[in-house]
Every structure is written in C-alpha cells, then in structure tokens.
mmCIF file of C-alpha atoms in Angstrom:
data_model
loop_
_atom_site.group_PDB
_atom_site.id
_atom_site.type_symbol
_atom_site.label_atom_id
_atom_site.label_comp_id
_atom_site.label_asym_id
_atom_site.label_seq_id
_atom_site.Cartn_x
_atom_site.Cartn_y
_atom_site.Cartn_z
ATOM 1 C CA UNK A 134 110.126 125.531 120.958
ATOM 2 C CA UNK A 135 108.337 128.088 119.429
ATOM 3 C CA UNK A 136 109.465 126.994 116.109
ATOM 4 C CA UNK A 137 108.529 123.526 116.537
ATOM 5 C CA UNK A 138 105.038 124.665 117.578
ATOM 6 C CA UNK A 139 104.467 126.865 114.028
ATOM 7 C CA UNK A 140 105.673 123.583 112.298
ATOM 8 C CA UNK A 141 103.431 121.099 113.931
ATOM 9 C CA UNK A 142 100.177 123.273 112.811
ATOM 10 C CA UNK A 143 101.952 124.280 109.441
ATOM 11 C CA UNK A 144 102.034 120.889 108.650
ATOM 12 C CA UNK A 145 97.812 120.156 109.813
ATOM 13 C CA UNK A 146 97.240 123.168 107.391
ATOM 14 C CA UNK A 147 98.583 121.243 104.598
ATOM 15 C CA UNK A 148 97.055 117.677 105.912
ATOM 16 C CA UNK A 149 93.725 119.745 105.304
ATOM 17 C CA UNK A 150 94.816 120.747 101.718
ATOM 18 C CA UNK A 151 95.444 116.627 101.033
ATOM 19 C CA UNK A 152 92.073 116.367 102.169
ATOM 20 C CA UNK A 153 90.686 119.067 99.444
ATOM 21 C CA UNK A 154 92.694 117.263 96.973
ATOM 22 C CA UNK A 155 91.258 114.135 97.722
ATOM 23 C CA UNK A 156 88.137 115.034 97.803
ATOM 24 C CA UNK A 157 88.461 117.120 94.002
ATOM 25 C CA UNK A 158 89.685 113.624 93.278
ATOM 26 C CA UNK A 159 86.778 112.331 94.367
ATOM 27 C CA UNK A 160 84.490 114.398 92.871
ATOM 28 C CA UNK A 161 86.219 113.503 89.210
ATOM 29 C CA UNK A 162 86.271 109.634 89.893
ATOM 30 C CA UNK A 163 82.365 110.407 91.107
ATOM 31 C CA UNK A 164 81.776 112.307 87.712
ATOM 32 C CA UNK A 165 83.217 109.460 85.638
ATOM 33 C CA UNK A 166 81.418 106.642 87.133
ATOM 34 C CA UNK A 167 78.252 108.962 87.236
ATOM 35 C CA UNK A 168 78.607 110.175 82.909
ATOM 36 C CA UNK A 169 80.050 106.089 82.069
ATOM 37 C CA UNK A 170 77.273 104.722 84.313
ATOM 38 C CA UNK A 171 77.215 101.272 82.502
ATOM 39 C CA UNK A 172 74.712 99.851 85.007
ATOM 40 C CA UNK A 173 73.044 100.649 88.703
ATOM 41 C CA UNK A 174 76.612 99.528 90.550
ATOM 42 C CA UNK A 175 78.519 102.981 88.919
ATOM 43 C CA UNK A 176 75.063 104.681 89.772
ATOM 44 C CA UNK A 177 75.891 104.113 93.732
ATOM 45 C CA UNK A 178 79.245 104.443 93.395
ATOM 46 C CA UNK A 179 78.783 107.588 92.142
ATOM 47 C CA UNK A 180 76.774 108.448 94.871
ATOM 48 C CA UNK A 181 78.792 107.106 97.517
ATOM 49 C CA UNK A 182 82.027 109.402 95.590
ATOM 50 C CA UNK A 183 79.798 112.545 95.356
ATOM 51 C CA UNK A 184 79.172 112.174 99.515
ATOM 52 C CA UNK A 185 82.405 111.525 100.232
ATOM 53 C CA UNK A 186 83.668 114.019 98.076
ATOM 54 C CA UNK A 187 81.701 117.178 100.413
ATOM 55 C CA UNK A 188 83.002 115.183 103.412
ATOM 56 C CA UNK A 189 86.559 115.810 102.680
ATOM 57 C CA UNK A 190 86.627 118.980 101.500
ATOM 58 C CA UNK A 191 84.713 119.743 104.334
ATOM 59 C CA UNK A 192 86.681 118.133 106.583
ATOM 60 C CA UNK A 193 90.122 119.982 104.775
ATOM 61 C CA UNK A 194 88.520 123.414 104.758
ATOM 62 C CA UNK A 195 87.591 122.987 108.637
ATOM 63 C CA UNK A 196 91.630 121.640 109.509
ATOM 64 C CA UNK A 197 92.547 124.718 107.550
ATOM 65 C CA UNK A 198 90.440 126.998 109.406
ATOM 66 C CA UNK A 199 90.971 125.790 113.028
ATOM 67 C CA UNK A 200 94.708 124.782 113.016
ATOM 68 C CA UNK A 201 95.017 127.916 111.047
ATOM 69 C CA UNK A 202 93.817 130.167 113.956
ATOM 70 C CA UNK A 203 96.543 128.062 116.023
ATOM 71 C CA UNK A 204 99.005 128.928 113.400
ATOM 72 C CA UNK A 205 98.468 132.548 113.475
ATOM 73 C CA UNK A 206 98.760 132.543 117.332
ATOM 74 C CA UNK A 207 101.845 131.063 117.237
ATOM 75 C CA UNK A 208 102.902 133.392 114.546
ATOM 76 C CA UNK A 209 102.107 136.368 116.458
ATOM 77 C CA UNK A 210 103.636 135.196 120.061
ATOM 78 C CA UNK A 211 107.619 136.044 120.817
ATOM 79 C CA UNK A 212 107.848 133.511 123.990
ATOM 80 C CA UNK A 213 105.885 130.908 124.755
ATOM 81 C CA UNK A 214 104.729 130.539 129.029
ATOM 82 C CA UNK A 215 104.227 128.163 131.260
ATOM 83 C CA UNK A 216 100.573 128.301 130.304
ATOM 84 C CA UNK A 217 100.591 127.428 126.909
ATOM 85 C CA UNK A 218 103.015 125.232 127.075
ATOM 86 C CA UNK A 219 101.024 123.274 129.450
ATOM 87 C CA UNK A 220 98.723 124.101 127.417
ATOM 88 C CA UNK A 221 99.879 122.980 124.181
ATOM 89 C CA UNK A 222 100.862 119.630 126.006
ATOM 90 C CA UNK A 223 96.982 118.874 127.002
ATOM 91 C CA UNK A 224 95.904 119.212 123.832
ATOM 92 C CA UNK A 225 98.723 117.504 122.089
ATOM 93 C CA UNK A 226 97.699 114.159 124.448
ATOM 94 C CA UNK A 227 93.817 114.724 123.441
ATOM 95 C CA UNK A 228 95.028 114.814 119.533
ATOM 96 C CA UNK A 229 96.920 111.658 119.959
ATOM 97 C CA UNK A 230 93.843 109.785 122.317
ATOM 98 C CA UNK A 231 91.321 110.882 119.528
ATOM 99 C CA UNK A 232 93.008 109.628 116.772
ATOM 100 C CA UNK A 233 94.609 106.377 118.803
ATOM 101 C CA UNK A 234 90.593 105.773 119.105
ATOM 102 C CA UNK A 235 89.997 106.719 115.433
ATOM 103 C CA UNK A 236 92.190 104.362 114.150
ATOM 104 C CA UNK A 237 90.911 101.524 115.755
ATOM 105 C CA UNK A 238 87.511 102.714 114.377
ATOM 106 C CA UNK A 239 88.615 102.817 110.687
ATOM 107 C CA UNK A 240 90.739 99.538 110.597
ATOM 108 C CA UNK A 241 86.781 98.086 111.769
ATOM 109 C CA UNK A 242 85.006 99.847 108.798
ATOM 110 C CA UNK A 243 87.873 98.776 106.385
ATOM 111 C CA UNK A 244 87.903 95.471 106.887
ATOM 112 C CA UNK A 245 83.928 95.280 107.350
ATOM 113 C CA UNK A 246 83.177 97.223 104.225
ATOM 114 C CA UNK A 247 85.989 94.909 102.160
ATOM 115 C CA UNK A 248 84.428 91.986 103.323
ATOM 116 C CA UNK A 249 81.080 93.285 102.310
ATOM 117 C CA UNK A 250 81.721 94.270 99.340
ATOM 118 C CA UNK A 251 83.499 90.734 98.422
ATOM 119 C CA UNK A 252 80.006 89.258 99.704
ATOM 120 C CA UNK A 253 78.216 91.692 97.952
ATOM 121 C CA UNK A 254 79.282 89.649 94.303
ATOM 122 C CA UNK A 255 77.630 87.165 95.326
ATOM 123 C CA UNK A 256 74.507 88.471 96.342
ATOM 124 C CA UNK A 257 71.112 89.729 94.215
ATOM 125 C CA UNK A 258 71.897 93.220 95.496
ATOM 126 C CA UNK A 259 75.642 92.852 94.198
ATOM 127 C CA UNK A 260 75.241 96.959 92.878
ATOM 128 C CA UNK A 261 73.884 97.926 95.916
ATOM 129 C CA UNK A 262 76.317 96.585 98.453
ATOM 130 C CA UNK A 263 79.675 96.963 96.131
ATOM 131 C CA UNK A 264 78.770 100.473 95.099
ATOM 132 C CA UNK A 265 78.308 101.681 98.378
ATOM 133 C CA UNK A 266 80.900 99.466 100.882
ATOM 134 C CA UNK A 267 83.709 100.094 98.040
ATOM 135 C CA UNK A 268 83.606 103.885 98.975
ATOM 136 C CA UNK A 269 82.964 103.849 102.659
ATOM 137 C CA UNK A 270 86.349 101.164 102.554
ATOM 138 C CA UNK A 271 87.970 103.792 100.178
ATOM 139 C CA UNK A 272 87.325 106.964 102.263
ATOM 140 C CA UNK A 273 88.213 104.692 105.509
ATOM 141 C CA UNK A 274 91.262 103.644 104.368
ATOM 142 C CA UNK A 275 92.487 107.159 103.749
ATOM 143 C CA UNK A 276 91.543 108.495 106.399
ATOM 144 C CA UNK A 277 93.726 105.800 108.004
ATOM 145 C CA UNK A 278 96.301 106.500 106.400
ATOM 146 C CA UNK A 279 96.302 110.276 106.980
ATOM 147 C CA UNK A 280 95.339 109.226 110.637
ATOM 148 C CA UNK A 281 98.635 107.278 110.887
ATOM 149 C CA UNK A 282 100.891 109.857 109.589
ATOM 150 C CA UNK A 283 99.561 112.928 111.698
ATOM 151 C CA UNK A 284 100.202 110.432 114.866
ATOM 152 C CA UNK A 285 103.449 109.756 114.313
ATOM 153 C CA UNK A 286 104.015 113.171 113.593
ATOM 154 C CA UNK A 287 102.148 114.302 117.399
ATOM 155 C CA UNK A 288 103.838 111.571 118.932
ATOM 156 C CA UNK A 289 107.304 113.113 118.068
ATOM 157 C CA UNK A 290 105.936 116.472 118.445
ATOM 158 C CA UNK A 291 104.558 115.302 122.222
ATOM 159 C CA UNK A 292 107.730 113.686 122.782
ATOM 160 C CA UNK A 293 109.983 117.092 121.896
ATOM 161 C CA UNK A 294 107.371 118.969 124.289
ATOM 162 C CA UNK A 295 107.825 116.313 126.820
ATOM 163 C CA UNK A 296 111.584 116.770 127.035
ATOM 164 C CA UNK A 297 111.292 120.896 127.015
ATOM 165 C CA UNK A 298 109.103 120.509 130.248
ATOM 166 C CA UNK A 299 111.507 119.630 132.717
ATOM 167 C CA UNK A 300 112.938 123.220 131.388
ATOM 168 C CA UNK A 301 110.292 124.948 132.185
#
C-alpha cells in the first residue's frame, strides 16, 4: 500500500511538470503572437498567453512543491497506520470532490468562452473578445483535460485504498 501511495504523488509531481511545460509553451506561442502582432487581436492574445503562461507555471511549481512534501513523507515512512491511512482516504475523497466540482466549472468557461469568441467575429470589438475568450477557452480546456486524467487516476487510487480498509 505503501507503494501505491509513493506512486499516486509521483505521478502529481509530474502532472505539475506538464503544467511548466505548458505554460513555457505558452509563453513561446505568447512571444510569437506578441513579435508577429499583425493587428490589436495578436496584441490581446498575447496578453491573454503571457497571463496564462505565470498561471501555469505557477500552478506546476506549487503541485511540485506540495505533493512533493507528500512524496517525501511517504518516502521516508516503513509502515503505514491506521491514521494515515484514514488519513490518506479523507483527503483522497476531498481531491476527487474538488476536482468533480472543477470540472463542471471548466466545461462552463469552455463552452462560454467558444461561444464568445465565435460571437466575437461578428462584433466591432471582434480583437477584443477573440483575443481574450480564445485563451481563457484554451487554458480551460487543459485544465480539463489534466482535471480528467488526475480523477480517473484518484478514483482508482480511492478505490485500491477502499479495498485495503477492510484490512486494516
């Protein structure tokens, strides 16, 4: 169980590495739209990259940092007790809740920001709206994504800890 445990938080520390990556990504697709500006719609969408950018590195650096700690405990322990296995149960459900709420969030702001962008063509503000709804649907969507993965993964890791209970 142990094992399973180091695994689970092994694998968060590299979900916050994807999020570094995507956010150097970021930061070149925010670079290129900012240096080829061809009119005020690249302008925001530069903008809107450059934010977004800070916001996942951010968020990768702090995933790395907390479920790092985690990581190192586990590490360190021989046995795991009654107590943190409890433990680790609790906050496996919380995980799971949060991003079960998250995701109904972000399929919202995708679809709103796709539609608003599509609008935003039409529109006098058409730069505006499109260069700043195509990255809020952009960072949504992969955050989404990301959000579905790591649930499946606690939901198999909550259904494994589920099962070792009754041993304990």
């Amino acid at each position: 169980m142990l094992e399973k445990c180091r695994i689970i938080y092994k694998g968060d520390i590299l979900t916050g590495w994807v999020y570094i990556a995507t956010g150097a990504i970021l930061l070149i697709f925010g670079l290129m739209a900012g240096l080829f500006a061809f009119g005020p719609g690249f302008k925001y969408l530069s903008y809107g990259m450059y934010i977004f950018c800070f916001y996942c590195i951010g968020k990768g650096v702090f995933m790395i940092y907390s479920y790092g700690k985690r990581y190192t405990f586990y590490l360190k322990l021989l046995a795991i007790d009654h107590h943190i296995f409890t433990d680790e149960i609790n906050y496996t459900t919380y995980r799971i809740q949060k991003k079960n709420k998250n995701r109904r969030l972000y399929t919202y702001i995708v679809i709103f920001s796709t539609i608003a962008a599509f609008v935003g063509i039409f529109t006098q503000l058409r730069a505006f709206i499109m260069g700043t709804s195509i990255p809020i649907a952009l960072i949504s969507g992969i955050e989404l994504s990301i959000g579905l993965l790591t649930g499946f993964r606690l939901n198999e890791f909550l259904r494994i800890l589920s099962k070792e209970e009754k041993s304990f």
